[in-house]
Amino acid sequence: MNEKYWIVCPVCNGKTRVQIFKNTLLKDFPLFCPKCKKIHIIDVEELKIVIKSASR
Protein backbone atom coordinates (compact mmCIF):
# COMPACT_ATOMS: atom_id res chain seq x y z
CA MET A 1 0.00 0.00 0.00
CA ASN A 2 1.27 3.47 -0.88
CA GLU A 3 1.64 5.79 2.07
CA LYS A 4 1.08 9.52 1.66
CA TYR A 5 3.54 12.01 3.09
CA TRP A 6 2.98 15.72 3.69
CA ILE A 7 5.51 18.07 2.17
CA VAL A 8 6.80 20.48 4.80
CA CYS A 9 8.14 23.93 4.00
CA PRO A 10 11.93 23.75 3.58
CA VAL A 11 12.32 27.13 5.33
CA CYS A 12 9.90 27.20 8.29
CA ASN A 13 9.00 23.45 8.53
CA GLY A 14 5.30 24.28 8.37
CA LYS A 15 2.95 21.69 6.86
CA THR A 16 1.83 22.58 3.35
CA ARG A 17 -1.30 21.43 1.53
CA VAL A 18 0.59 19.02 -0.75
CA GLN A 19 0.87 15.27 -0.25
CA ILE A 20 3.22 12.95 -2.13
CA PHE A 21 3.90 9.24 -2.41
CA LYS A 22 7.30 7.60 -2.01
CA ASN A 23 7.71 7.32 -5.80
CA THR A 24 6.56 10.90 -6.60
CA LEU A 25 8.85 12.88 -8.88
CA LEU A 26 8.46 16.67 -9.06
CA LYS A 27 10.64 19.06 -11.08
CA ASP A 28 10.40 22.85 -10.74
CA PHE A 29 7.27 22.57 -8.57
CA PRO A 30 5.94 25.85 -7.10
CA LEU A 31 5.27 25.04 -3.45
CA PHE A 32 3.28 27.63 -1.49
CA CYS A 33 3.68 27.70 2.28
CA PRO A 34 0.63 29.13 4.10
CA LYS A 35 2.66 29.73 7.25
CA CYS A 36 5.53 31.85 5.87
CA LYS A 37 3.51 33.05 2.82
CA LYS A 38 6.31 32.30 0.34
CA ILE A 39 6.50 30.31 -2.86
CA HIS A 40 9.46 27.94 -3.12
CA ILE A 41 10.49 26.24 -6.36
CA ILE A 42 11.42 22.68 -5.38
CA ASP A 43 12.42 19.35 -6.83
CA VAL A 44 11.28 16.14 -5.12
CA GLU A 45 12.72 12.71 -5.78
CA GLU A 46 12.33 9.71 -3.44
CA LEU A 47 11.04 11.96 -0.61
CA LYS A 48 14.10 14.23 -0.80
CA ILE A 49 13.31 17.91 -1.26
CA VAL A 50 15.78 20.21 -3.01
CA ILE A 51 14.93 23.90 -2.88
CA LYS A 52 15.85 25.79 -6.03
CA SER A 53 14.60 29.30 -5.27
CA ALA A 54 12.24 31.25 -3.03
CA SER A 55 10.08 34.23 -3.81
CA ARG A 56 7.35 36.20 -2.16
Coordinates of C-alpha atoms in Angstrom, one line a residue:
M1 CA 0.0 0.0 0.0
N2 CA 1.3 3.5 -0.9
E3 CA 1.6 5.8 2.1
K4 CA 1.1 9.5 1.7
Y5 CA 3.5 12.0 3.1
W6 CA 3.0 15.7 3.7
I7 CA 5.5 18.1 2.2
V8 CA 6.8 20.5 4.8
C9 CA 8.1 23.9 4.0
P10 CA 11.9 23.8 3.6
V11 CA 12.3 27.1 5.3
C12 CA 9.9 27.2 8.3
N13 CA 9.0 23.5 8.5
G14 CA 5.3 24.3 8.4
K15 CA 2.9 21.7 6.9
T16 CA 1.8 22.6 3.3
R17 CA -1.3 21.4 1.5
V18 CA 0.6 19.0 -0.7
Q19 CA 0.9 15.3 -0.2
I20 CA 3.2 12.9 -2.1
F21 CA 3.9 9.2 -2.4
K22 CA 7.3 7.6 -2.0
N23 CA 7.7 7.3 -5.8
T24 CA 6.6 10.9 -6.6
L25 CA 8.8 12.9 -8.9
L26 CA 8.5 16.7 -9.1
K27 CA 10.6 19.1 -11.1
D28 CA 10.4 22.8 -10.7
F29 CA 7.3 22.6 -8.6
P30 CA 5.9 25.9 -7.1
L31 CA 5.3 25.0 -3.5
F32 CA 3.3 27.6 -1.5
C33 CA 3.7 27.7 2.3
P34 CA 0.6 29.1 4.1
K35 CA 2.7 29.7 7.3
C36 CA 5.5 31.9 5.9
K37 CA 3.5 33.1 2.8
K38 CA 6.3 32.3 0.3
I39 CA 6.5 30.3 -2.9
H40 CA 9.5 27.9 -3.1
I41 CA 10.5 26.2 -6.4
I42 CA 11.4 22.7 -5.4
D43 CA 12.4 19.3 -6.8
V44 CA 11.3 16.1 -5.1
E45 CA 12.7 12.7 -5.8
E46 CA 12.3 9.7 -3.4
L47 CA 11.0 12.0 -0.6
K48 CA 14.1 14.2 -0.8
I49 CA 13.3 17.9 -1.3
V50 CA 15.8 20.2 -3.0
I51 CA 14.9 23.9 -2.9
K52 CA 15.8 25.8 -6.0
S53 CA 14.6 29.3 -5.3
A54 CA 12.2 31.2 -3.0
S55 CA 10.1 34.2 -3.8
R56 CA 7.4 36.2 -2.2

